[in-house]
Amino acid sequence: ENENLDLSLYEFYEKNIIDYYTNQSVTIDFLDEDITKLKINSYESKIKNNNPINIIYDLDYVYSINFKGEILKFNSDTGKLIDRIIIDLDYLNNSIPVSFSLLENDFIIGFKSGHIMRINKNAEILWVFDNSSLLNTPIKVTQDYIIILYSEDLIILSPLNGEIIFQKNYNSNNVIQSIGGKIVEYFNILYFILPNSDFHSIDTFLFNEHLSNLDNLELKTSLNNLYDNIYIYKNILLYVDNGNTISTFDIINNNFLLSNYKINDLKSYLS
């Protein structure tokens, strides 16, 4: 059976917001000889045991954050570094950045130490959320919420002042995965895998657990879920377990279409 996938449905783009989860389709003619390649040294060090930190293209400039927590500003035409925005991080321990987002004209930055901050382009700190838990999952930013997955906690902050709107602990004895958790959304339902490999869903209108037959999802193992991932396509949620076993769930009809289907002799897996 042949089926054409409408990849425009996979776009995650909200005006005035750029984060790790932003996905917008573009059209590029690779036969155009005038295409130039821009290369910048954004992190200025080797990223170890963490997701790559996205860069932010904003009009005439490209912004990134390096391993010391300095915001780098590049010329978008030449890739030349034109400014370093130094943040006062003296009171933070282990201030290694793991998440870098743009909200309106400000940056939302998450650090491995668990601290989250909103800072403007003049290096003025607007607010800081203090948390001593390990953060290794990129933060998801919306107009209404800042969604954070710590090792065993889901915390939702107000982007205006950094105050807690909702929080819930999911304590377990599972191994904490070095690459963090996963987040996807379907309208007001937030589906996520915590770094401790627990899978849950939250209704962001009611701030309650979203109950469905998806709760019956059986994972192969919670010992090492480095190759687990979740995706949304139309009204279908796809759960990839251990990189080779898939389950598909119809969100609207509340039933599994495929359950723990193993793909044998898998040679390549792109998460």
Short mmCIF file of C-alpha atoms in Angstrom, two decimals:
data_model
loop_
_atom_site.label_atom_id
_atom_site.label_comp_id
_atom_site.label_asym_id
_atom_site.label_seq_id
_atom_site.Cartn_x
_atom_site.Cartn_y
_atom_site.Cartn_z
CA GLU A 1 0.00 0.00 0.00
CA ASN A 2 1.36 3.41 -0.99
CA GLU A 3 0.55 6.48 1.02
CA ASN A 4 1.79 10.05 0.61
CA LEU A 5 2.78 11.67 3.88
CA ASP A 6 1.82 15.31 4.29
CA LEU A 7 4.92 16.53 6.10
CA SER A 8 3.46 20.02 6.53
CA LEU A 9 1.45 18.51 9.37
CA TYR A 10 4.71 17.84 11.15
CA GLU A 11 5.54 21.54 11.44
CA PHE A 12 5.86 22.96 14.94
CA TYR A 13 6.06 26.69 14.50
CA GLU A 14 4.66 29.45 16.65
CA LYS A 15 5.18 33.11 15.85
CA ASN A 16 7.91 34.82 17.92
CA ILE A 17 9.05 31.50 19.40
CA ILE A 18 12.07 29.38 18.47
CA ASP A 19 13.09 26.40 20.56
CA TYR A 20 14.58 22.91 20.18
CA TYR A 21 11.21 21.60 18.94
CA THR A 22 10.60 24.25 16.26
CA ASN A 23 10.19 22.62 12.87
CA GLN A 24 9.35 24.65 9.78
CA SER A 25 9.60 23.37 6.21
CA VAL A 26 11.69 25.28 3.70
CA THR A 27 12.24 24.97 -0.03
CA ILE A 28 15.84 24.97 -1.24
CA ASP A 29 17.09 24.59 -4.79
CA PHE A 30 20.38 22.76 -4.30
CA LEU A 31 21.26 23.30 -7.97
CA ASP A 32 21.44 27.04 -7.35
CA GLU A 33 25.11 27.95 -7.58
CA ASP A 34 24.56 31.06 -5.44
CA ILE A 35 23.76 29.03 -2.32
CA THR A 36 26.35 29.67 0.39
CA LYS A 37 27.16 27.55 3.38
CA LEU A 38 27.44 29.31 6.73
CA LYS A 39 29.63 27.68 9.38
CA ILE A 40 29.88 29.04 12.92
CA ASN A 41 31.55 27.76 16.06
CA SER A 42 28.44 27.98 18.22
CA TYR A 43 29.15 25.87 21.33
CA GLU A 44 32.96 26.40 21.30
CA SER A 45 33.48 23.00 22.91
CA LYS A 46 32.47 19.37 22.51
CA ILE A 47 28.94 18.51 23.58
CA LYS A 48 29.01 15.44 25.80
CA ASN A 49 26.02 13.25 26.70
CA ASN A 50 23.43 15.79 25.70
CA ASN A 51 21.21 16.88 22.84
CA PRO A 52 22.76 19.46 20.50
CA ILE A 53 21.83 23.03 21.40
CA ASN A 54 19.93 24.76 18.61
CA ILE A 55 20.99 28.10 17.17
CA ILE A 56 18.55 30.97 16.65
CA TYR A 57 18.24 32.95 13.43
CA ASP A 58 16.73 36.35 14.13
CA LEU A 59 16.64 38.79 11.19
CA ASP A 60 20.24 39.87 10.50
CA TYR A 61 21.87 37.83 13.24
CA VAL A 62 22.43 34.26 14.38
CA TYR A 63 22.52 33.64 18.12
CA SER A 64 23.90 30.68 20.03
CA ILE A 65 25.11 29.91 23.53
CA ASN A 66 28.51 28.39 24.29
CA PHE A 67 29.56 25.92 26.96
CA LYS A 68 30.35 28.76 29.41
CA GLY A 69 26.88 30.28 29.17
CA GLU A 70 27.90 33.19 26.96
CA ILE A 71 25.42 34.21 24.26
CA LEU A 72 27.21 34.56 20.93
CA LYS A 73 25.96 36.91 18.22
CA PHE A 74 27.03 36.22 14.62
CA ASN A 75 26.57 38.08 11.36
CA SER A 76 24.08 35.98 9.39
CA ASP A 77 25.76 36.73 6.04
CA THR A 78 29.39 36.05 6.95
CA GLY A 79 29.19 33.92 10.10
CA LYS A 80 31.58 36.34 11.81
CA LEU A 81 31.31 36.64 15.59
CA ILE A 82 30.37 40.24 16.38
CA ASP A 83 29.43 40.16 20.08
CA ARG A 84 29.50 38.12 23.26
CA ILE A 85 26.67 38.70 25.73
CA ILE A 86 28.03 37.87 29.17
CA ILE A 87 25.48 36.69 31.75
CA ASP A 88 26.07 37.04 35.48
CA LEU A 89 26.21 33.35 36.44
CA ASP A 90 28.47 33.60 39.46
CA TYR A 91 25.80 32.27 41.81
CA LEU A 92 25.06 29.21 39.67
CA ASN A 93 26.92 25.94 40.09
CA ASN A 94 27.56 23.71 37.08
CA SER A 95 26.14 26.41 34.79
CA ILE A 96 26.45 24.36 31.60
CA PRO A 97 23.65 25.31 29.17
CA VAL A 98 21.48 22.51 27.79
CA SER A 99 18.59 24.49 26.29
CA PHE A 100 18.42 27.77 24.34
CA SER A 101 15.16 29.31 23.09
CA LEU A 102 13.77 32.61 21.86
CA LEU A 103 10.49 33.95 23.23
CA GLU A 104 9.40 37.22 21.62
CA ASN A 105 12.64 39.23 21.96
CA ASP A 106 14.09 37.42 24.98
CA PHE A 107 16.05 34.22 25.52
CA ILE A 108 14.92 31.31 27.69
CA ILE A 109 17.98 29.37 28.86
CA GLY A 110 18.11 26.11 30.79
CA PHE A 111 21.24 24.90 32.60
CA LYS A 112 22.30 21.42 33.62
CA SER A 113 22.17 22.62 37.22
CA GLY A 114 18.38 22.83 36.85
CA HIS A 115 18.15 26.63 36.76
CA ILE A 116 15.99 28.33 34.14
CA MET A 117 16.21 32.02 33.24
CA ARG A 118 14.67 34.58 30.95
CA ILE A 119 17.12 37.21 29.74
CA ASN A 120 16.87 40.00 27.19
CA LYS A 121 19.41 40.83 24.50
CA ASN A 122 21.02 43.45 26.74
CA ALA A 123 22.01 40.70 29.22
CA GLU A 124 19.39 41.86 31.74
CA ILE A 125 18.02 38.92 33.70
CA LEU A 126 14.22 39.19 33.87
CA TRP A 127 13.67 36.19 36.15
CA VAL A 128 15.37 33.01 37.35
CA PHE A 129 13.71 29.77 38.40
CA ASP A 130 15.87 27.99 40.97
CA ASN A 131 15.88 24.22 40.98
CA SER A 132 18.62 21.86 42.07
CA SER A 133 17.47 18.90 39.93
CA LEU A 134 19.44 17.69 36.93
CA LEU A 135 18.20 19.11 33.63
CA ASN A 136 19.20 17.29 30.43
CA THR A 137 16.04 17.70 28.31
CA PRO A 138 15.54 20.73 26.03
CA ILE A 139 12.84 23.08 27.33
CA LYS A 140 9.63 23.46 25.34
CA VAL A 141 8.42 27.07 25.06
CA THR A 142 4.93 28.31 24.17
CA GLN A 143 3.20 31.67 24.57
CA ASP A 144 1.47 30.41 27.72
CA TYR A 145 3.85 27.87 29.23
CA ILE A 146 7.47 26.89 29.69
CA ILE A 147 7.52 23.09 29.93
CA ILE A 148 10.44 21.48 31.75
CA LEU A 149 11.27 17.80 32.19
CA TYR A 150 13.63 17.16 35.07
CA SER A 151 14.80 13.63 35.87
CA GLU A 152 11.60 12.68 37.69
CA ASP A 153 9.49 15.85 37.56
CA LEU A 154 7.31 17.75 35.13
CA ILE A 155 7.25 21.48 35.87
CA ILE A 156 5.32 24.12 33.92
CA LEU A 157 6.28 27.76 34.46
CA SER A 158 4.72 31.07 33.52
CA PRO A 159 6.88 32.76 30.84
CA LEU A 160 5.97 36.15 32.33
CA ASN A 161 7.52 35.74 35.78
CA GLY A 162 8.96 32.21 36.01
CA GLU A 163 6.46 31.14 38.69
CA ILE A 164 5.23 27.56 38.88
CA ILE A 165 1.86 26.93 37.23
CA PHE A 166 1.93 23.15 37.62
CA GLN A 167 4.28 20.48 38.88
CA LYS A 168 4.13 16.73 39.39
CA ASN A 169 6.66 14.19 40.59
CA TYR A 170 7.05 10.77 38.95
CA ASN A 171 9.44 9.00 41.27
CA SER A 172 10.77 5.64 40.14
CA ASN A 173 13.79 3.37 40.43
CA ASN A 174 14.53 3.54 36.70
CA VAL A 175 17.89 4.56 35.26
CA ILE A 176 18.14 8.28 34.42
CA GLN A 177 18.90 8.51 30.68
CA SER A 178 21.82 10.76 29.75
CA ILE A 179 20.09 12.22 26.68
CA GLY A 180 17.05 13.35 28.67
CA GLY A 181 13.36 12.93 27.91
CA LYS A 182 11.00 13.50 24.96
CA ILE A 183 8.01 15.83 24.49
CA VAL A 184 5.23 16.01 21.88
CA GLU A 185 1.85 17.80 21.86
CA TYR A 186 -1.56 17.09 20.41
CA PHE A 187 -3.72 20.18 20.91
CA ASN A 188 -4.02 20.48 24.71
CA ILE A 189 -2.56 17.04 25.47
CA LEU A 190 1.12 16.88 26.37
CA TYR A 191 2.77 13.47 25.90
CA PHE A 192 6.22 12.98 27.38
CA ILE A 193 8.90 10.46 28.33
CA LEU A 194 10.79 11.54 31.42
CA PRO A 195 14.55 10.96 31.67
CA ASN A 196 13.69 8.15 34.11
CA SER A 197 11.85 6.47 31.19
CA ASP A 198 8.34 6.93 32.61
CA PHE A 199 5.73 7.72 29.94
CA HIS A 200 2.80 10.02 30.80
CA SER A 201 0.30 12.48 29.34
CA ILE A 202 -1.14 15.69 30.82
CA ASP A 203 -4.14 17.79 29.84
CA THR A 204 -2.78 21.35 29.85
CA PHE A 205 -6.30 22.83 30.08
CA LEU A 206 -7.24 20.96 33.25
CA PHE A 207 -3.71 20.17 34.51
CA ASN A 208 -4.70 16.60 35.21
CA GLU A 209 -3.44 13.25 34.00
CA HIS A 210 -4.97 12.49 30.61
CA LEU A 211 -6.51 9.04 30.93
CA SER A 212 -6.78 6.86 27.83
CA ASN A 213 -6.09 3.35 26.60
CA LEU A 214 -2.58 4.56 25.85
CA ASP A 215 -1.90 4.00 29.55
CA ASN A 216 -1.79 0.29 28.71
CA LEU A 217 1.35 0.76 26.63
CA GLU A 218 3.86 -1.94 27.61
CA LEU A 219 7.50 -1.00 27.20
CA LYS A 220 10.18 -3.59 26.57
CA THR A 221 12.42 -2.40 29.39
CA SER A 222 13.02 0.70 31.44
CA LEU A 223 16.68 -0.17 32.06
CA ASN A 224 18.04 1.65 29.02
CA ASN A 225 15.64 3.70 26.90
CA LEU A 226 18.22 5.73 24.98
CA TYR A 227 16.55 4.76 21.71
CA ASP A 228 12.94 5.44 22.73
CA ASN A 229 11.05 8.26 21.05
CA ILE A 230 7.54 9.56 20.45
CA TYR A 231 6.03 11.27 17.41
CA ILE A 232 2.69 12.70 16.37
CA TYR A 233 1.38 12.44 12.80
CA LYS A 234 -2.19 13.69 12.26
CA ASN A 235 -4.14 11.95 15.03
CA ILE A 236 -1.66 9.08 15.41
CA LEU A 237 0.89 8.83 18.21
CA LEU A 238 3.88 6.65 17.38
CA TYR A 239 6.01 5.21 20.17
CA VAL A 240 9.38 3.77 19.18
CA ASP A 241 10.70 1.44 21.86
CA ASN A 242 14.42 0.59 21.92
CA GLY A 243 14.79 1.83 18.35
CA ASN A 244 13.19 -1.25 16.78
CA THR A 245 9.74 -1.84 18.28
CA ILE A 246 6.81 0.42 17.39
CA SER A 247 3.32 0.99 18.75
CA THR A 248 0.81 3.28 17.05
CA PHE A 249 -2.17 4.77 18.85
CA ASP A 250 -5.22 6.52 17.39
CA ILE A 251 -5.72 9.46 19.77
CA ILE A 252 -9.23 10.33 18.58
CA ASN A 253 -10.62 6.76 18.61
CA ASN A 254 -8.63 5.87 21.74
CA ASN A 255 -7.29 2.56 20.51
CA PHE A 256 -4.04 0.91 19.44
CA LEU A 257 -3.54 0.31 15.73
CA LEU A 258 -0.26 -1.50 16.28
CA SER A 259 1.19 -2.82 19.51
CA ASN A 260 4.84 -3.72 20.11
CA TYR A 261 5.57 -4.54 16.48
CA LYS A 262 9.24 -5.41 16.13
CA ILE A 263 11.17 -4.47 12.99
CA ASN A 264 13.75 -7.19 12.36
CA ASP A 265 17.21 -6.60 10.87
CA LEU A 266 16.98 -2.85 11.37
CA LYS A 267 20.12 -1.23 9.98
CA SER A 268 19.34 2.44 10.59
CA TYR A 269 17.25 4.42 13.06
CA LEU A 270 16.73 8.18 12.95
CA SER A 271 15.14 9.70 16.03
#
